mmCIF file of C-alpha atoms in Angstrom:
data_model
loop_
_atom_site.group_PDB
_atom_site.id
_atom_site.type_symbol
_atom_site.label_atom_id
_atom_site.label_comp_id
_atom_site.label_asym_id
_atom_site.label_seq_id
_atom_site.Cartn_x
_atom_site.Cartn_y
_atom_site.Cartn_z
ATOM 1 C CA UNK A 5 0.033 -40.242 2.072
ATOM 2 C CA UNK A 6 1.912 -37.454 0.246
ATOM 3 C CA UNK A 7 -1.323 -36.187 -1.386
ATOM 4 C CA UNK A 8 -3.032 -36.206 1.979
ATOM 5 C CA UNK A 9 -0.144 -34.175 3.509
ATOM 6 C CA UNK A 10 -0.283 -31.638 0.664
ATOM 7 C CA UNK A 11 -4.016 -31.259 1.031
ATOM 8 C CA UNK A 12 -3.626 -30.721 4.756
ATOM 9 C CA UNK A 13 -0.877 -28.117 4.196
ATOM 10 C CA UNK A 14 -3.126 -26.306 1.709
ATOM 11 C CA UNK A 15 -5.995 -26.200 4.231
ATOM 12 C CA UNK A 16 -3.695 -24.786 6.897
ATOM 13 C CA UNK A 17 -2.421 -22.195 4.432
ATOM 14 C CA UNK A 18 -5.931 -21.140 3.533
ATOM 15 C CA UNK A 19 -6.587 -20.405 7.219
ATOM 16 C CA UNK A 20 -3.270 -18.636 7.754
ATOM 17 C CA UNK A 21 -3.429 -16.270 4.717
ATOM 18 C CA UNK A 22 -6.363 -14.179 5.901
ATOM 19 C CA UNK A 23 -4.554 -13.609 9.208
ATOM 20 C CA UNK A 24 -1.478 -12.447 7.388
ATOM 21 C CA UNK A 25 -3.525 -10.020 5.258
ATOM 22 C CA UNK A 26 -5.608 -8.671 8.078
ATOM 23 C CA UNK A 27 -2.877 -8.515 10.564
ATOM 24 C CA UNK A 28 0.039 -7.427 9.330
ATOM 25 C CA UNK A 29 -0.877 -8.536 12.888
ATOM 26 C CA UNK A 30 0.680 -7.356 16.134
ATOM 27 C CA UNK A 31 1.944 -10.901 16.666
ATOM 28 C CA UNK A 32 3.800 -11.019 13.407
ATOM 29 C CA UNK A 33 5.191 -7.552 13.910
ATOM 30 C CA UNK A 34 6.172 -8.454 17.452
ATOM 31 C CA UNK A 35 8.431 -11.223 16.091
ATOM 32 C CA UNK A 36 10.097 -9.044 13.499
ATOM 33 C CA UNK A 37 10.457 -5.714 15.334
ATOM 34 C CA UNK A 38 13.408 -6.687 17.601
ATOM 35 C CA UNK A 39 15.321 -7.759 14.507
ATOM 36 C CA UNK A 40 14.329 -5.203 11.906
ATOM 37 C CA UNK A 41 12.975 -2.026 13.556
ATOM 38 C CA UNK A 42 15.391 0.872 13.665
ATOM 39 C CA UNK A 43 14.051 4.236 14.811
ATOM 40 C CA UNK A 44 14.436 6.854 12.060
ATOM 41 C CA UNK A 45 15.326 10.338 13.222
ATOM 42 C CA UNK A 46 13.352 13.469 12.305
ATOM 43 C CA UNK A 47 12.651 16.472 14.511
ATOM 44 C CA UNK A 48 9.160 16.375 15.904
ATOM 45 C CA UNK A 49 8.694 19.913 14.631
ATOM 46 C CA UNK A 50 8.763 18.396 11.082
ATOM 47 C CA UNK A 51 5.665 16.244 11.822
ATOM 48 C CA UNK A 52 2.146 17.570 11.418
ATOM 49 C CA UNK A 53 -0.381 15.133 12.920
ATOM 50 C CA UNK A 54 -4.065 14.469 12.364
ATOM 51 C CA UNK A 55 -4.591 16.768 9.356
ATOM 52 C CA UNK A 56 -8.140 16.474 8.092
ATOM 53 C CA UNK A 57 -8.305 15.748 4.335
ATOM 54 C CA UNK A 58 -12.078 15.840 4.250
ATOM 55 C CA UNK A 59 -14.163 18.466 6.032
ATOM 56 C CA UNK A 60 -17.700 18.033 4.658
ATOM 57 C CA UNK A 61 -20.631 16.868 6.806
ATOM 58 C CA UNK A 62 -19.940 13.209 5.888
ATOM 59 C CA UNK A 63 -16.335 13.324 7.150
ATOM 60 C CA UNK A 64 -15.267 10.809 9.743
ATOM 61 C CA UNK A 65 -13.375 12.715 12.454
ATOM 62 C CA UNK A 66 -11.145 9.719 13.198
ATOM 63 C CA UNK A 67 -10.556 8.201 9.734
ATOM 64 C CA UNK A 68 -10.426 11.100 7.315
ATOM 65 C CA UNK A 69 -7.047 12.111 8.788
ATOM 66 C CA UNK A 70 -3.381 11.986 7.808
ATOM 67 C CA UNK A 71 0.010 12.662 9.333
ATOM 68 C CA UNK A 72 2.563 14.727 7.370
ATOM 69 C CA UNK A 73 6.288 14.214 7.684
ATOM 70 C CA UNK A 74 8.111 17.218 6.233
ATOM 71 C CA UNK A 75 11.693 17.166 4.958
ATOM 72 C CA UNK A 76 14.175 19.527 6.520
ATOM 73 C CA UNK A 77 15.155 21.790 3.657
ATOM 74 C CA UNK A 78 18.779 21.184 2.753
ATOM 75 C CA UNK A 79 21.230 24.012 2.881
ATOM 76 C CA UNK A 80 21.627 25.539 -0.609
ATOM 77 C CA UNK A 81 18.211 24.329 -1.782
ATOM 78 C CA UNK A 82 16.931 26.022 -4.882
ATOM 79 C CA UNK A 83 13.454 26.454 -3.373
ATOM 80 C CA UNK A 84 11.740 23.765 -5.435
ATOM 81 C CA UNK A 85 9.026 21.809 -3.668
ATOM 82 C CA UNK A 86 9.832 18.307 -2.414
ATOM 83 C CA UNK A 87 8.125 15.136 -3.791
ATOM 84 C CA UNK A 88 5.516 13.492 -1.646
ATOM 85 C CA UNK A 89 5.021 9.797 -0.856
ATOM 86 C CA UNK A 90 1.423 8.964 0.153
ATOM 87 C CA UNK A 91 1.360 5.710 2.158
ATOM 88 C CA UNK A 92 -1.816 3.626 2.695
ATOM 89 C CA UNK A 93 -1.710 1.191 5.581
ATOM 90 C CA UNK A 94 -2.740 -2.518 5.359
ATOM 91 C CA UNK A 95 -5.042 -4.559 7.530
ATOM 92 C CA UNK A 96 -7.149 -6.756 5.234
ATOM 93 C CA UNK A 97 -9.562 -3.899 4.525
ATOM 94 C CA UNK A 98 -11.099 -4.372 7.990
ATOM 95 C CA UNK A 99 -8.456 -3.088 10.390
ATOM 96 C CA UNK A 100 -5.421 -0.873 10.741
ATOM 97 C CA UNK A 101 -4.574 2.761 11.488
ATOM 98 C CA UNK A 102 -1.878 5.261 10.522
ATOM 99 C CA UNK A 103 -0.750 5.372 14.153
ATOM 100 C CA UNK A 104 -0.050 1.629 14.554
ATOM 101 C CA UNK A 105 2.306 0.965 17.411
ATOM 102 C CA UNK A 106 3.630 -2.453 18.485
ATOM 103 C CA UNK A 107 6.000 -2.847 21.373
ATOM 104 C CA UNK A 108 6.865 0.816 21.281
ATOM 105 C CA UNK A 109 7.600 0.740 17.538
ATOM 106 C CA UNK A 110 5.870 3.327 15.447
ATOM 107 C CA UNK A 111 5.494 1.166 12.347
ATOM 108 C CA UNK A 112 4.128 3.588 9.743
ATOM 109 C CA UNK A 113 5.364 6.803 11.283
ATOM 110 C CA UNK A 114 8.914 5.405 11.050
ATOM 111 C CA UNK A 115 8.486 5.207 7.253
ATOM 112 C CA UNK A 116 7.522 8.876 7.270
ATOM 113 C CA UNK A 117 10.545 9.880 9.339
ATOM 114 C CA UNK A 118 12.880 7.799 7.230
ATOM 115 C CA UNK A 119 11.896 9.256 3.865
ATOM 116 C CA UNK A 120 11.456 12.835 5.197
ATOM 117 C CA UNK A 121 15.045 12.670 6.457
ATOM 118 C CA UNK A 122 16.131 11.973 2.910
ATOM 119 C CA UNK A 123 14.235 14.798 1.203
ATOM 120 C CA UNK A 124 10.949 13.048 0.426
ATOM 121 C CA UNK A 125 7.837 14.209 2.218
ATOM 122 C CA UNK A 126 5.414 11.522 3.455
ATOM 123 C CA UNK A 127 1.664 11.513 4.167
ATOM 124 C CA UNK A 128 0.480 8.455 6.118
ATOM 125 C CA UNK A 129 -3.307 8.333 5.938
ATOM 126 C CA UNK A 130 -6.249 6.620 7.564
ATOM 127 C CA UNK A 131 -9.363 5.492 5.657
ATOM 128 C CA UNK A 132 -12.697 4.040 6.699
ATOM 129 C CA UNK A 133 -12.793 0.310 7.323
ATOM 130 C CA UNK A 134 -15.083 -2.588 6.331
ATOM 131 C CA UNK A 135 -17.731 -3.696 7.178
ATOM 132 C CA UNK A 136 -18.920 -0.190 8.080
ATOM 133 C CA UNK A 137 -18.176 0.867 4.477
ATOM 134 C CA UNK A 138 -17.639 -0.963 1.201
ATOM 135 C CA UNK A 139 -14.362 -1.220 -0.715
ATOM 136 C CA UNK A 140 -15.419 1.496 -3.130
ATOM 137 C CA UNK A 141 -15.800 3.903 -0.242
ATOM 138 C CA UNK A 142 -12.216 3.049 0.826
ATOM 139 C CA UNK A 143 -10.959 3.773 -2.685
ATOM 140 C CA UNK A 144 -12.875 7.112 -2.509
ATOM 141 C CA UNK A 145 -11.111 7.941 0.782
ATOM 142 C CA UNK A 146 -7.696 7.406 -0.723
ATOM 143 C CA UNK A 147 -8.654 9.351 -3.819
ATOM 144 C CA UNK A 148 -9.919 12.246 -1.739
ATOM 145 C CA UNK A 149 -6.675 12.339 0.296
ATOM 146 C CA UNK A 150 -4.544 12.434 -2.848
ATOM 147 C CA UNK A 151 -6.698 15.227 -4.346
ATOM 148 C CA UNK A 152 -6.505 17.240 -1.108
ATOM 149 C CA UNK A 153 -2.764 16.847 -0.885
ATOM 150 C CA UNK A 154 -2.317 17.960 -4.532
ATOM 151 C CA UNK A 155 -4.155 21.200 -3.629
ATOM 152 C CA UNK A 156 -2.625 21.789 -0.216
ATOM 153 C CA UNK A 157 0.841 20.265 0.263
ATOM 154 C CA UNK A 158 2.528 23.329 -1.197
ATOM 155 C CA UNK A 159 1.582 25.208 1.977
ATOM 156 C CA UNK A 160 4.196 23.030 3.721
ATOM 157 C CA UNK A 161 6.784 23.242 0.915
ATOM 158 C CA UNK A 162 5.823 20.206 -1.139
ATOM 159 C CA UNK A 163 5.141 19.851 -4.829
ATOM 160 C CA UNK A 164 1.487 18.863 -5.402
ATOM 161 C CA UNK A 165 2.410 17.605 -8.868
ATOM 162 C CA UNK A 166 5.152 15.210 -7.606
ATOM 163 C CA UNK A 167 3.008 12.720 -5.668
ATOM 164 C CA UNK A 168 3.805 9.003 -5.387
ATOM 165 C CA UNK A 169 1.129 6.684 -4.101
ATOM 166 C CA UNK A 170 2.182 3.591 -2.074
ATOM 167 C CA UNK A 171 0.652 1.077 0.270
ATOM 168 C CA UNK A 172 1.118 -2.320 1.843
ATOM 169 C CA UNK A 173 -1.139 -5.397 1.490
ATOM 170 C CA UNK A 174 -4.803 -4.076 1.375
ATOM 171 C CA UNK A 175 -3.350 -0.617 1.242
ATOM 172 C CA UNK A 176 -1.442 -1.572 -1.921
ATOM 173 C CA UNK A 177 -4.686 -2.688 -3.567
ATOM 174 C CA UNK A 178 -6.360 0.613 -2.719
ATOM 175 C CA UNK A 179 -3.363 2.610 -3.832
ATOM 176 C CA UNK A 180 -3.178 0.697 -7.083
ATOM 177 C CA UNK A 181 -6.861 1.217 -7.808
ATOM 178 C CA UNK A 182 -6.514 5.005 -7.368
ATOM 179 C CA UNK A 183 -3.253 5.150 -9.299
ATOM 180 C CA UNK A 184 -4.870 3.422 -12.333
ATOM 181 C CA UNK A 185 -8.363 4.941 -12.282
ATOM 182 C CA UNK A 186 -8.849 7.247 -15.248
ATOM 183 C CA UNK A 187 -10.756 9.896 -13.210
ATOM 184 C CA UNK A 188 -8.433 9.841 -10.167
ATOM 185 C CA UNK A 189 -5.978 12.696 -9.453
ATOM 186 C CA UNK A 190 -2.819 12.198 -11.564
ATOM 187 C CA UNK A 191 0.263 10.972 -9.805
ATOM 188 C CA UNK A 192 3.974 10.483 -10.695
ATOM 189 C CA UNK A 193 4.225 6.840 -9.744
ATOM 190 C CA UNK A 194 2.855 3.831 -7.861
ATOM 191 C CA UNK A 195 4.767 1.731 -5.286
ATOM 192 C CA UNK A 196 2.803 -1.354 -4.368
ATOM 193 C CA UNK A 197 4.214 -3.429 -1.404
ATOM 194 C CA UNK A 198 3.053 -6.995 -0.954
ATOM 195 C CA UNK A 199 -0.308 -6.201 -2.510
ATOM 196 C CA UNK A 200 -3.407 -8.431 -2.553
ATOM 197 C CA UNK A 201 -6.369 -8.545 -4.835
ATOM 198 C CA UNK A 202 -4.971 -6.849 -7.959
ATOM 199 C CA UNK A 203 -6.690 -9.455 -10.083
ATOM 200 C CA UNK A 204 -9.493 -11.241 -8.218
ATOM 201 C CA UNK A 205 -10.432 -13.213 -11.316
ATOM 202 C CA UNK A 206 -7.044 -14.943 -11.527
ATOM 203 C CA UNK A 207 -7.749 -18.642 -10.974
ATOM 204 C CA UNK A 208 -4.148 -19.542 -10.406
ATOM 205 C CA UNK A 209 -4.061 -17.343 -7.344
ATOM 206 C CA UNK A 210 -6.867 -19.437 -5.799
ATOM 207 C CA UNK A 211 -5.192 -22.670 -6.902
ATOM 208 C CA UNK A 212 -2.141 -21.661 -4.939
ATOM 209 C CA UNK A 213 -4.187 -21.399 -1.787
ATOM 210 C CA UNK A 214 -5.923 -18.004 -1.641
ATOM 211 C CA UNK A 215 -9.415 -18.098 -0.117
ATOM 212 C CA UNK A 216 -12.157 -17.053 -2.580
ATOM 213 C CA UNK A 217 -14.611 -16.659 0.343
ATOM 214 C CA UNK A 218 -12.220 -14.231 2.100
ATOM 215 C CA UNK A 219 -12.133 -11.920 -0.971
ATOM 216 C CA UNK A 220 -15.871 -12.385 -1.796
ATOM 217 C CA UNK A 221 -16.739 -11.179 1.748
ATOM 218 C CA UNK A 222 -14.743 -7.970 1.100
ATOM 219 C CA UNK A 223 -15.535 -7.276 -2.533
ATOM 220 C CA UNK A 224 -18.789 -9.108 -3.309
ATOM 221 C CA UNK A 225 -21.224 -7.352 -0.945
ATOM 222 C CA UNK A 226 -21.943 -4.422 -3.315
ATOM 223 C CA UNK A 227 -21.819 -6.412 -6.546
ATOM 224 C CA UNK A 228 -25.371 -6.474 -7.924
ATOM 225 C CA UNK A 229 -24.449 -8.591 -10.954
ATOM 226 C CA UNK A 230 -22.298 -11.087 -9.102
ATOM 227 C CA UNK A 231 -19.299 -10.244 -11.165
ATOM 228 C CA UNK A 232 -17.190 -8.999 -8.233
ATOM 229 C CA UNK A 233 -14.025 -10.742 -9.355
ATOM 230 C CA UNK A 234 -14.014 -8.587 -12.436
ATOM 231 C CA UNK A 235 -15.527 -5.412 -11.008
ATOM 232 C CA UNK A 236 -13.055 -5.128 -8.149
ATOM 233 C CA UNK A 237 -9.909 -6.005 -10.061
ATOM 234 C CA UNK A 238 -7.544 -3.087 -10.541
ATOM 235 C CA UNK A 239 -5.801 -4.792 -13.469
ATOM 236 C CA UNK A 240 -8.851 -4.020 -15.655
ATOM 237 C CA UNK A 241 -7.943 -0.324 -15.335
ATOM 238 C CA UNK A 242 -4.492 -0.704 -16.858
ATOM 239 C CA UNK A 243 -3.881 1.502 -19.908
ATOM 240 C CA UNK A 244 -0.701 2.539 -21.770
ATOM 241 C CA UNK A 245 -0.649 5.934 -20.109
ATOM 242 C CA UNK A 246 -0.852 4.821 -16.416
ATOM 243 C CA UNK A 247 1.916 5.924 -14.029
ATOM 244 C CA UNK A 248 5.126 3.881 -13.761
ATOM 245 C CA UNK A 249 5.005 1.240 -11.082
ATOM 246 C CA UNK A 250 7.458 -0.267 -8.646
ATOM 247 C CA UNK A 251 6.131 -3.578 -7.212
ATOM 248 C CA UNK A 252 7.761 -5.106 -4.148
ATOM 249 C CA UNK A 253 7.227 -8.267 -2.157
ATOM 250 C CA UNK A 254 9.198 -10.340 0.330
ATOM 251 C CA UNK A 255 11.145 -13.412 -0.662
ATOM 252 C CA UNK A 256 9.163 -15.399 1.900
ATOM 253 C CA UNK A 257 5.750 -13.892 0.890
ATOM 254 C CA UNK A 258 2.937 -16.357 0.338
ATOM 255 C CA UNK A 259 2.748 -17.858 -3.150
ATOM 256 C CA UNK A 260 -0.692 -16.312 -3.931
ATOM 257 C CA UNK A 261 0.587 -12.823 -3.177
ATOM 258 C CA UNK A 262 3.761 -13.420 -5.140
ATOM 259 C CA UNK A 263 1.508 -14.460 -8.012
ATOM 260 C CA UNK A 264 -0.550 -11.266 -7.642
ATOM 261 C CA UNK A 265 2.568 -9.065 -7.868
ATOM 262 C CA UNK A 266 3.575 -10.682 -11.159
ATOM 263 C CA UNK A 267 0.037 -10.566 -12.519
ATOM 264 C CA UNK A 268 -0.007 -6.812 -11.987
ATOM 265 C CA UNK A 269 3.441 -6.422 -13.509
ATOM 266 C CA UNK A 270 2.480 -8.462 -16.574
ATOM 267 C CA UNK A 271 -0.714 -6.467 -17.052
ATOM 268 C CA UNK A 272 1.203 -3.226 -16.989
ATOM 269 C CA UNK A 273 3.892 -4.455 -19.339
ATOM 270 C CA UNK A 274 1.310 -5.846 -21.780
ATOM 271 C CA UNK A 275 -0.015 -2.290 -22.192
ATOM 272 C CA UNK A 276 3.428 -0.781 -22.632
ATOM 273 C CA UNK A 277 3.419 0.769 -19.159
ATOM 274 C CA UNK A 278 6.593 0.992 -17.108
ATOM 275 C CA UNK A 279 6.806 -1.603 -14.340
ATOM 276 C CA UNK A 280 9.573 -3.198 -12.209
ATOM 277 C CA UNK A 281 9.351 -5.996 -9.580
ATOM 278 C CA UNK A 282 11.732 -6.069 -6.652
ATOM 279 C CA UNK A 283 11.882 -9.125 -4.411
ATOM 280 C CA UNK A 284 13.179 -8.180 -0.924
ATOM 281 C CA UNK A 285 15.425 -10.985 0.375
ATOM 282 C CA UNK A 286 14.360 -12.856 3.491
ATOM 283 C CA UNK A 287 11.209 -10.892 4.204
ATOM 284 C CA UNK A 288 7.627 -11.984 4.822
ATOM 285 C CA UNK A 289 4.251 -10.262 4.278
ATOM 286 C CA UNK A 290 4.512 -8.423 7.631
ATOM 287 C CA UNK A 291 8.247 -7.939 8.006
ATOM 288 C CA UNK A 292 8.703 -6.197 4.679
ATOM 289 C CA UNK A 293 7.013 -3.127 6.129
ATOM 290 C CA UNK A 294 9.832 -2.724 8.605
ATOM 291 C CA UNK A 295 12.385 -2.689 5.832
ATOM 292 C CA UNK A 296 10.710 0.401 4.325
ATOM 293 C CA UNK A 297 12.548 2.455 6.985
ATOM 294 C CA UNK A 298 15.929 0.721 6.677
ATOM 295 C CA UNK A 299 18.653 2.079 4.374
ATOM 296 C CA UNK A 300 20.475 -1.242 4.448
ATOM 297 C CA UNK A 301 17.654 -3.263 2.904
ATOM 298 C CA UNK A 302 16.875 -3.407 -0.841
ATOM 299 C CA UNK A 303 13.346 -1.959 -0.582
ATOM 300 C CA UNK A 304 14.233 1.621 0.366
ATOM 301 C CA UNK A 305 17.092 2.126 -2.188
ATOM 302 C CA UNK A 306 14.733 0.874 -4.886
ATOM 303 C CA UNK A 307 11.943 3.257 -3.685
ATOM 304 C CA UNK A 308 14.222 6.272 -3.443
ATOM 305 C CA UNK A 309 15.737 5.693 -6.894
ATOM 306 C CA UNK A 310 12.241 5.217 -8.349
ATOM 307 C CA UNK A 311 11.046 8.462 -6.808
ATOM 308 C CA UNK A 312 14.063 10.432 -7.929
ATOM 309 C CA UNK A 313 13.980 9.055 -11.466
ATOM 310 C CA UNK A 314 10.241 9.619 -11.890
ATOM 311 C CA UNK A 315 10.407 13.100 -10.398
ATOM 312 C CA UNK A 316 12.818 14.058 -13.205
ATOM 313 C CA UNK A 317 10.502 12.725 -15.938
ATOM 314 C CA UNK A 318 8.192 14.923 -17.977
ATOM 315 C CA UNK A 319 5.167 13.258 -16.372
ATOM 316 C CA UNK A 320 5.971 15.111 -13.114
#
């Protein structure tokens, strides 16, 4: 009887996990927003919307865009450029947008306003979605956005060499791939929030309830040799010289995604790279995003300290 109940729970979990990944869903946000959402203040004049980060003939006029949130220069500033946090939205690789609004809450824009009000510029970007493109195209979009910002953010007062790459869920996987790729534009640090798919070959993650079919659908389509679990795993890119990483997840996150956070952390530490895991009390896969614009939750103090510390390092 107990074994039957456990098997039933695992089947239900396997059905629920893809919903959590793809939807940082409006339903899940709708439950958390009345409790956690707090509007961050930043003058609208400090927001630059729908900036194109790709302007070649293949550019997508809707998806190759980002919103910039510019810090108000503090009185007495020495004129140095401000650091930039690049944030990649989630949505299971198949949905999502930088302008996500739920019940009047500007979910990702609020992160931009929060950090910009504290001296850190933010770029919240869109990227093309599956199945119209493959996961490698999505990585390419994020990489192009980072490269464009390195060359152009100084025009708004930012430091193109002090870039931090972050994302949530699927966005964390894309951000991690770009942060670790040898040929990608160099960055100062990686902040991965409730990430999925860092190591798609990790059997323990599937034993804990993750759906192999779910990931194969997203990462196996363009794998000619069938080795998609290895080819699409960002952990295989880890080297001793990769950027420092801050890895966050909610205390009530699913066990497979908790496992993935620690697998990434272990891979980084094994190579001598700097890595730290922060577990945010009481939060789920969806609700943790709302804590990224709350000063009274442990996620943002950890992120701000990580950015300030890394900005002072020789790497930046």
